[in-house]
Short mmCIF file of C-alpha atoms in Angstrom, two decimals:
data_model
loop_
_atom_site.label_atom_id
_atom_site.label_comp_id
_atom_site.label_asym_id
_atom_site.label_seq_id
_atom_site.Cartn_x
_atom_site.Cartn_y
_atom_site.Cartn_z
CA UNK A 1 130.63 27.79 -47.26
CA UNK A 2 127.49 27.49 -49.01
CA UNK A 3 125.54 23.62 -48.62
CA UNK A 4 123.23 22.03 -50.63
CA UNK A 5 121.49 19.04 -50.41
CA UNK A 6 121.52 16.65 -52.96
CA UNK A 7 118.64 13.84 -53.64
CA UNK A 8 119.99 12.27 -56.52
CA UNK A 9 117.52 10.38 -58.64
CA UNK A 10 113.83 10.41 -57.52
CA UNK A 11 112.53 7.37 -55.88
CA UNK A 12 109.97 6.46 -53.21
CA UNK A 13 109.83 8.25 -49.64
CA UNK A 14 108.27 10.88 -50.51
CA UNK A 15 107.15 12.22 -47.36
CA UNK A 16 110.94 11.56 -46.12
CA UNK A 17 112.31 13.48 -48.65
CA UNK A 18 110.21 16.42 -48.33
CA UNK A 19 111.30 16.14 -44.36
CA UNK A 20 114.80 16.25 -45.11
CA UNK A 21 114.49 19.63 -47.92
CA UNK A 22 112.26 21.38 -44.96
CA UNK A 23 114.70 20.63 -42.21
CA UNK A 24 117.64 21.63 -45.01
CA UNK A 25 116.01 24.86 -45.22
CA UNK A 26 115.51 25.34 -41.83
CA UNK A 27 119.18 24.93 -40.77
CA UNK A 28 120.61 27.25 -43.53
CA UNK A 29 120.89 25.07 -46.43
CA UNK A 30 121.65 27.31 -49.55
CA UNK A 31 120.20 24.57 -52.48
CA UNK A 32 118.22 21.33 -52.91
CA UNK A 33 119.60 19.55 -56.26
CA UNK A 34 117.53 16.47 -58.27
CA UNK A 35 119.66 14.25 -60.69
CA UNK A 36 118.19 12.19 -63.94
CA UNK A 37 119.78 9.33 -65.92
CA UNK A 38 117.12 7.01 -67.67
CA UNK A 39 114.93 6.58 -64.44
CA UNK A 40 112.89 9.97 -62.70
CA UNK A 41 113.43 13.35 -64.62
CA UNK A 42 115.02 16.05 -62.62
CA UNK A 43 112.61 18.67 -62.63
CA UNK A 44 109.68 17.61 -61.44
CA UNK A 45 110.50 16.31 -58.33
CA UNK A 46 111.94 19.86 -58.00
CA UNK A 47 108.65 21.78 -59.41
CA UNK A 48 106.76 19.50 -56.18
CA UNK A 49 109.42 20.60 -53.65
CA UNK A 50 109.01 24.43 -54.74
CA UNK A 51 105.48 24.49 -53.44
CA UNK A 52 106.27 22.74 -50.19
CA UNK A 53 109.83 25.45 -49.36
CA UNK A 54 109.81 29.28 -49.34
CA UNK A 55 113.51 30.18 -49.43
CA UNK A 56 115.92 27.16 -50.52
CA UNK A 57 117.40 27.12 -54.13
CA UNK A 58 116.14 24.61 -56.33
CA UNK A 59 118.67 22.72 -59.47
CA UNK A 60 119.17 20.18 -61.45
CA UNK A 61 122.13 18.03 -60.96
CA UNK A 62 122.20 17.47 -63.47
CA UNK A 63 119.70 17.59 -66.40
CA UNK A 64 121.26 16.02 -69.88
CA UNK A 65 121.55 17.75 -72.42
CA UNK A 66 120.65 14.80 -74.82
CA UNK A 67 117.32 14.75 -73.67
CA UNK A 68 116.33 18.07 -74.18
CA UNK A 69 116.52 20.73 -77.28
CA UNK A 70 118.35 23.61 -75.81
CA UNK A 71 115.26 26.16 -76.24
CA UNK A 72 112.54 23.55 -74.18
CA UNK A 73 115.42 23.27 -71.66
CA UNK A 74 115.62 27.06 -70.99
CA UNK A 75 111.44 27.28 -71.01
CA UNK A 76 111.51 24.74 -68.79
CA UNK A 77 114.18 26.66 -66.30
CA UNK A 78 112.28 30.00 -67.17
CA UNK A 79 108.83 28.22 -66.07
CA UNK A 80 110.68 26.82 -63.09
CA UNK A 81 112.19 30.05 -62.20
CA UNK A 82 108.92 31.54 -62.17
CA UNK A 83 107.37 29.02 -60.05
CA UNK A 84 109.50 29.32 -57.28
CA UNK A 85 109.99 32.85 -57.26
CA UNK A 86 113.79 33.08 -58.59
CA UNK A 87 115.43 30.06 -56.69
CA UNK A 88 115.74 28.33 -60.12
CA UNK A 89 118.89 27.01 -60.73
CA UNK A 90 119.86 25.17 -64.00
CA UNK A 91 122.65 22.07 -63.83
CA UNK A 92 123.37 20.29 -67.47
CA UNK A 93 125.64 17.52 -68.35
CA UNK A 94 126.19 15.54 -71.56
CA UNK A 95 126.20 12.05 -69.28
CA UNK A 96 128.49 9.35 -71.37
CA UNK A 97 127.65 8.01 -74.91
CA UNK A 98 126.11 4.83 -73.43
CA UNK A 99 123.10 6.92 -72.19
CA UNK A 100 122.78 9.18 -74.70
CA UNK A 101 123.19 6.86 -77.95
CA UNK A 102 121.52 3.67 -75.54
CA UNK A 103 118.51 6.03 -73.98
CA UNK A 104 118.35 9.14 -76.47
CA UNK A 105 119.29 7.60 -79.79
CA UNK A 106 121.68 10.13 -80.92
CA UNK A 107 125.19 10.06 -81.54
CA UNK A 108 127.30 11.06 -78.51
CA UNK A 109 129.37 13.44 -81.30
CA UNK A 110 131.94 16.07 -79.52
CA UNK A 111 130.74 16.97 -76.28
CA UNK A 112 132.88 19.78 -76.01
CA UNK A 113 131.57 21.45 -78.82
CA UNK A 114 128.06 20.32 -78.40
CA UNK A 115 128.06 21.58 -74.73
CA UNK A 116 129.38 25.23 -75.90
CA UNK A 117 126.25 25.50 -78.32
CA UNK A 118 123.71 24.18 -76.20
CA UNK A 119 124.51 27.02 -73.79
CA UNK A 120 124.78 29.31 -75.69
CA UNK A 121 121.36 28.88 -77.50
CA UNK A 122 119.68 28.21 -73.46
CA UNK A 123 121.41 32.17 -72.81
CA UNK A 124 119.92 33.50 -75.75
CA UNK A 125 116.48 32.56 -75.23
CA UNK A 126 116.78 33.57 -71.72
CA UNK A 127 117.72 37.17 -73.12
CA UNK A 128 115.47 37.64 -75.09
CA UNK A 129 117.47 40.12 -77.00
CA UNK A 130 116.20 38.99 -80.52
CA UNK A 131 114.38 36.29 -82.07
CA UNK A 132 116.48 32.91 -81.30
CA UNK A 133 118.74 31.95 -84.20
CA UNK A 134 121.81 29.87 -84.11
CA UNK A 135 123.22 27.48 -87.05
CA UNK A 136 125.92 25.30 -85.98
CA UNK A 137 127.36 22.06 -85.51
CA UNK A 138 124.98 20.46 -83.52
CA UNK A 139 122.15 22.89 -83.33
CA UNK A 140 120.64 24.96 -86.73
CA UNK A 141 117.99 27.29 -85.14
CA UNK A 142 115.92 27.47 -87.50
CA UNK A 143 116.18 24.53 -89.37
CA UNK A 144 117.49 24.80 -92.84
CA UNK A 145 117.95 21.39 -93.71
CA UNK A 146 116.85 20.16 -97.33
CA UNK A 147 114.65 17.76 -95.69
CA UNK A 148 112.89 20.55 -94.03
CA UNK A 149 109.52 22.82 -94.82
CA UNK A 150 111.58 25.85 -94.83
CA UNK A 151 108.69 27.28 -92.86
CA UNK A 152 110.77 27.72 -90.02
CA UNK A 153 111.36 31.51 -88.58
CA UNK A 154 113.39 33.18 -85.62
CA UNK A 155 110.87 33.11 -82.27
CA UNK A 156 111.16 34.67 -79.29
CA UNK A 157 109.88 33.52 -76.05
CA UNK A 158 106.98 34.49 -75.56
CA UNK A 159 107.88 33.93 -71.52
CA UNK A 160 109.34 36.43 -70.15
CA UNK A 161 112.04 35.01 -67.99
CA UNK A 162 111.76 36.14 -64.15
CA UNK A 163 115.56 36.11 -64.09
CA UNK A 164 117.25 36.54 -67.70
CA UNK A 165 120.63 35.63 -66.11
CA UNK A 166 119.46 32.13 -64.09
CA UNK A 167 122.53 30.89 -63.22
CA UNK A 168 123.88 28.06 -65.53
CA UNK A 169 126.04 25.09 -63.97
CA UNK A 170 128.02 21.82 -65.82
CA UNK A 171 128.67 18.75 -64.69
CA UNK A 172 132.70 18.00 -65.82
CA UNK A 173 135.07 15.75 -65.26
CA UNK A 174 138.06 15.98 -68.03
CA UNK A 175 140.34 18.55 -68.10
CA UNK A 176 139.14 20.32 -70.99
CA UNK A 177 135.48 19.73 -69.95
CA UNK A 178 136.37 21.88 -66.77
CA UNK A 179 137.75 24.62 -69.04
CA UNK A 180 135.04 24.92 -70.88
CA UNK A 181 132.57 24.97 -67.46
CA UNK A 182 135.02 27.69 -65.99
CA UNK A 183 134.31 29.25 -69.20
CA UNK A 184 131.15 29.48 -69.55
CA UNK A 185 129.19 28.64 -67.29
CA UNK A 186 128.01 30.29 -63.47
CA UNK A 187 129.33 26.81 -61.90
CA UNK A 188 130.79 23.41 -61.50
CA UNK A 189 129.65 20.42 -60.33
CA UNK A 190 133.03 18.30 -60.18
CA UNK A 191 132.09 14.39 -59.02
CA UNK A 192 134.29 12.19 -57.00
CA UNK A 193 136.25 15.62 -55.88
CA UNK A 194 139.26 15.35 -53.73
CA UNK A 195 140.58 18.37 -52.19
CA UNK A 196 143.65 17.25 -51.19
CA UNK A 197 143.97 16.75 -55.34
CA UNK A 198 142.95 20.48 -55.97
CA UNK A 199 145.89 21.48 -57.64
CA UNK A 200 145.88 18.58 -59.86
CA UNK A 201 141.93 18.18 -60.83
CA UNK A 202 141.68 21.98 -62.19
CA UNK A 203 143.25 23.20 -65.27
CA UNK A 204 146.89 24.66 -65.05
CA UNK A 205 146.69 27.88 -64.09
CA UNK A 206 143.01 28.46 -63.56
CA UNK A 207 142.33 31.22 -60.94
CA UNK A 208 138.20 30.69 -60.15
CA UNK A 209 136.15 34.26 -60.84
CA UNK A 210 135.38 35.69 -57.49
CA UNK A 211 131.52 34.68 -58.77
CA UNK A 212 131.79 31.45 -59.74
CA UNK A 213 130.44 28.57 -57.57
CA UNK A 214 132.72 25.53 -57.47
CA UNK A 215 131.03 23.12 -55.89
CA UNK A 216 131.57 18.93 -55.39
CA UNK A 217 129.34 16.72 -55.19
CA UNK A 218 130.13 14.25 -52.42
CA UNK A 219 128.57 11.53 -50.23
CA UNK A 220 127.92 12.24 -46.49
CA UNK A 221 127.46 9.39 -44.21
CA UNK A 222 126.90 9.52 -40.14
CA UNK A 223 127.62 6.62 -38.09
CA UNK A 224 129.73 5.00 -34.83
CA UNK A 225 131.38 2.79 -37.26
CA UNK A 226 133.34 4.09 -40.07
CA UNK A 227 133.98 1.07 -41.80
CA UNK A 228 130.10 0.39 -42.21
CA UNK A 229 129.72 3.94 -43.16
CA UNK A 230 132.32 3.50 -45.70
CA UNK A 231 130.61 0.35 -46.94
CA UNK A 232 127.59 2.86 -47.51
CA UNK A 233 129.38 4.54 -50.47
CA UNK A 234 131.02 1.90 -51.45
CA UNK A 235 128.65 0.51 -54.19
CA UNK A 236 127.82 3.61 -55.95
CA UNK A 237 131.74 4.30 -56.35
CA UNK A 238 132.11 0.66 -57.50
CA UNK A 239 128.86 1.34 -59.91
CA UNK A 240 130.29 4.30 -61.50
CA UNK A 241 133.97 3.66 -61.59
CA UNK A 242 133.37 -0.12 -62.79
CA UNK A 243 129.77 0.02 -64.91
CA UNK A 244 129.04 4.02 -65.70
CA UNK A 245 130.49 3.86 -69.10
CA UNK A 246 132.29 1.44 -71.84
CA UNK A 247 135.78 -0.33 -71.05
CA UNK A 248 138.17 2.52 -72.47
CA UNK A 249 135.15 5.22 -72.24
CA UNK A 250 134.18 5.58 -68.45
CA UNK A 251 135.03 9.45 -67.32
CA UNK A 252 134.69 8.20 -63.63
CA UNK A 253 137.38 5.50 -64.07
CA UNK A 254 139.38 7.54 -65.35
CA UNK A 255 139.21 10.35 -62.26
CA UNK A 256 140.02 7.68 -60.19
CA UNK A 257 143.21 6.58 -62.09
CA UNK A 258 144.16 10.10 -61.74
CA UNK A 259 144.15 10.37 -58.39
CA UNK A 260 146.57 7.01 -57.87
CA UNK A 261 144.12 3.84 -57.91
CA UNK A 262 144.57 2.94 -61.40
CA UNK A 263 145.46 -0.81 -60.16
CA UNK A 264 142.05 -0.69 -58.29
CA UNK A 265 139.91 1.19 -60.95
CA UNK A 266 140.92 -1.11 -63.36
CA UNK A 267 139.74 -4.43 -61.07
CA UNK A 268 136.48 -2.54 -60.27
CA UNK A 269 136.06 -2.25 -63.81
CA UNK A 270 137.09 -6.03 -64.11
CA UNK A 271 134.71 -7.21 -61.97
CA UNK A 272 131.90 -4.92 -62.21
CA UNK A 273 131.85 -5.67 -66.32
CA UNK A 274 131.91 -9.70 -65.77
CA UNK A 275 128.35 -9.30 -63.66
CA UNK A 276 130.69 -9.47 -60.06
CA UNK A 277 128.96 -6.65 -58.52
CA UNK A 278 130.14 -7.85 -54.73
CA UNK A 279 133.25 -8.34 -55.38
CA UNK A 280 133.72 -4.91 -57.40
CA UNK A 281 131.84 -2.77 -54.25
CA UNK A 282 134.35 -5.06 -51.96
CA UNK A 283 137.66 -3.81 -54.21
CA UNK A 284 136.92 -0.04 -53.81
CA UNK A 285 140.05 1.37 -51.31
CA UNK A 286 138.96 2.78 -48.37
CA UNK A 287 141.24 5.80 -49.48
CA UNK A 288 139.99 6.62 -51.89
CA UNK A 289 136.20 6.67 -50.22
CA UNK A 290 137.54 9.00 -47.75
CA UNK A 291 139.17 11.65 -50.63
CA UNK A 292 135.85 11.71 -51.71
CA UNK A 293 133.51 11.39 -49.22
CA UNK A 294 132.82 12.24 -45.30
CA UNK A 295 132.03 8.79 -43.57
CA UNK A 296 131.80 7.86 -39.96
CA UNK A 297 131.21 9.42 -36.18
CA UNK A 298 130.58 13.38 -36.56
CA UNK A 299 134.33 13.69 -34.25
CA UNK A 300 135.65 11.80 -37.70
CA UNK A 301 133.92 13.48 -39.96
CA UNK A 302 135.34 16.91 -38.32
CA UNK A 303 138.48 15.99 -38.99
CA UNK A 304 138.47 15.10 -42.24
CA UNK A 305 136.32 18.56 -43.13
CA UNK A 306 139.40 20.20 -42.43
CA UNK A 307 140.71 20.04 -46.34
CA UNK A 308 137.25 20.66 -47.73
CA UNK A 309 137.35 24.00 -46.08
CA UNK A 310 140.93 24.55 -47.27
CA UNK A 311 140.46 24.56 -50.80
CA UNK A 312 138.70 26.68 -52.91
CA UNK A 313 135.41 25.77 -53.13
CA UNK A 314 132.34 27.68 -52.69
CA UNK A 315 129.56 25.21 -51.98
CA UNK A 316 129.11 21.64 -51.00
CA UNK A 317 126.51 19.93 -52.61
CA UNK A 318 126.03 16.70 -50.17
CA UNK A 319 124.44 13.13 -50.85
CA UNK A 320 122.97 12.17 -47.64
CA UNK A 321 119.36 11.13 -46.70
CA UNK A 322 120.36 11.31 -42.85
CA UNK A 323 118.95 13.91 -41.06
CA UNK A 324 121.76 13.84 -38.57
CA UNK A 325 124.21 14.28 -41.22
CA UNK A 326 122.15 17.57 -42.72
CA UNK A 327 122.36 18.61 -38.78
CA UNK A 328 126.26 18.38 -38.78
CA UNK A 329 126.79 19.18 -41.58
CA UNK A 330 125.06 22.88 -40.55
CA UNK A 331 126.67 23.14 -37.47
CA UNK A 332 130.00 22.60 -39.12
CA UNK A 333 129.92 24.83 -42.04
CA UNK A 334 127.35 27.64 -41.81
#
C-alpha cells in the first residue's frame, strides 16, 4: 500500500508543514498532494516543497480545470516535472458549477465531455508528437472563431517534457465521472471513500488495470478519545455535504445519500444552507465519519484499517497534520 500525504489547501505553518513532508519522506511516504478551490493555488506550495525533499512525489489534488487552459496546465506540470526531477504528478478536477461559474466566470457546461478534451489536449502537448491542434466542444486549438485574428497556428512546446507520460489523475465522484477517470486517466482520487461500499461506489463491472492507482482521499485523526477525534472531521464533512454545492447540485451530498444517510445528508444540507453551521457539524453520524475516515487511539484505528487493506486500492492519500498519525500510519501500511 502506497501513502501519501495530503495538505489540502495552503495556509500558514509553514515551517510545520515542511516538518511533516520531511518526516513523510523519511518514513516511506510515496506522495505529498496540495489542493486549490478559490483560496492558495496548488502548485506552488508544491514547487517550494520540491526544493526542500529529494525523493517524495509531488501532485495536485486537485488542480481545476476551470482555471487553467489545458496547454498552460501541462507547461506548468512539464516545468514542475522538471523541477523536481520526475516526481511530478498531475491531479485535475472540474470542482462544482458554483466555483467555476462563481470564481472562473464560465459556464459549468458538460463536465464529462469537457474533462475528456481537456486531457486529451494536456497528453498531446506532453507528446510532443506534432504541433498541438484540437477543435472541439469546449476547446478549438487554434482558435477559429469569427471573432478571432485568424493568426493563430499549431505550436509545439518548445519544453521538452522530462517525462512525456507524467501520470494524469481525476478527482470523481458520479458514476459516470469514475468511468471516464478509469478511462482515461493514470488514477483516481475518489472523496468520502468507503471500502466497505467498494462494490457499490465503482462502476458495474469495472476490473482496475493492474497500473492504475486508485487511491481515497480520507481524513486521519490520532487521539485517546474517539469521539473528539471524530468531532475533528466532523465540520469539513458537514461543510461539504451541507454547503459544497447548490440544493439539488452538491456531488458530496449525494455520495453520502448513496451510502444510506440520505435522512442525515439532507438535514446537513438543511442546516448548513440556513447559516446553522453548529448544528449541521453536530448532525453528521458518527457512521458515517468512521466509513470514511480513521479517528481515535492508534489500537482503534488498527482495527478499522482492516477494510482499507481489503479492498482494492492502491494508495492512501491521508489528511492529517499529526505527526503521530504520519508515524502510524507508516508502521501500519508500509
Amino acid at each position: 500500500m502506497k501513502l501519501g500525504l495530503n495538505l489540502g489547501y495552503w495556509g500558514s505553518g509553514r515551517d510545520d508543514c515542511l516538518d511533516l513532508v520531511q518526516l513523510a519522506e523519511d518514513v516511506g511516504f510515496d506522495c505529498v498532494w496540495s489542493g486549490e478551490a478559490y483560496g492558495s493555488d496548488g502548485v506552488t506550495p508544491l514547487a517550494w516543497l520540491a526544493g526542500h525533499t529529494s525523493r517524495i512525489g509531488l501532485g495536485t489534488a486537485v488542480l481545476g480545470m476551470a482555471g487553467r487552459s489545458p496547454a498552460l496546465t501541462a507547461q506548468t506540470a512539464a516545468t514542475m516535472d522538471h523541477l523536481s526531477n520526475g516526481r511530478f504528478r498531475l491531479g485535475l478536477g472540474m470542482s462544482g458549477p458554483q466555483v467555476v461559474e462563481g470564481w472562473h466566470g464560465i459556464p459549468y457546461g458538460k463536465p464529462l465531455k469537457r474533462t475528456r478534451e481537456y486531457v486529451d489536449v494536456v497528453r498531446q502537448v506532453l507528446r510532443r508528437e506534432a504541433p498541438l491542434e484540437h477543435h472541439g466542444t469546449y476547446y478549438d486549438v487554434p482558435y477559429t472563431g469569427s471573432d478571432g485574428t485568424g493568426l493563430g497556428k499549431p505550436l509545439k512546446m518548445i519544453l521538452h517534457p522530462h517525462r512525456e507520460n507524467l501520470p494524469i489523475y481525476l478527482a470523481a465522484i458520479g458514476p459516470r465521472n469514475i468511468e471516464l477517470a478509469c478511462d482515461i486517466a493514470d488514477g483516481w482520487f475518489p472523496v468520502f471513500f468507503s471500502p466497505r461500499r467498494y462494490d457499490a461506489i465503482l462502476p458495474s463491472g469495472f476490473t482496475p488495470r493492474p497500473d492504475f492507482d486508485l487511491c481515497p482521499i480520507l481524513d486521519v485523526v490520532v487521539g485517546d478519545n474517539a469521539a473528539e477525534c471524530r468531532a475533528q472531521v466532523k465540520p469539513s464533512i458537514a461543510l461539504y455535504v451541507g454547503g459544497m454545492g447548490a440544493r439539488g447540485k452538491n456531488f458530496y451530498n449525494d455520495v453520502a445519500c448513496r451510502y444510506g444517510y440520505a435522512d442525515a445528508a439532507e438535514k446537513i444540507q438543511d442546516l448548513y444552507l440556513a447559516g446553522r453551521k453548529e448544528e449541521a457539524i453536530a448532525a453528521v453520524p458518527d457512521d458515517l465519519v468512521d466509513e470514511i475516515a480513521l479517528c481515535g487511539p492508534p489500537e482503534r484505528i488498527k482495527e478499522l484499517i482492516e477494510p482499507w487493506t481489503s479492498a482494492p486500492i492502491t494508495s492512501m492519500s491521508l489528511m492529517t497534520r499529526q505527526p503521530e498519525a504520519v508515524r502510524l500510519m507508516a508502521d501500519l501500511l508500509t
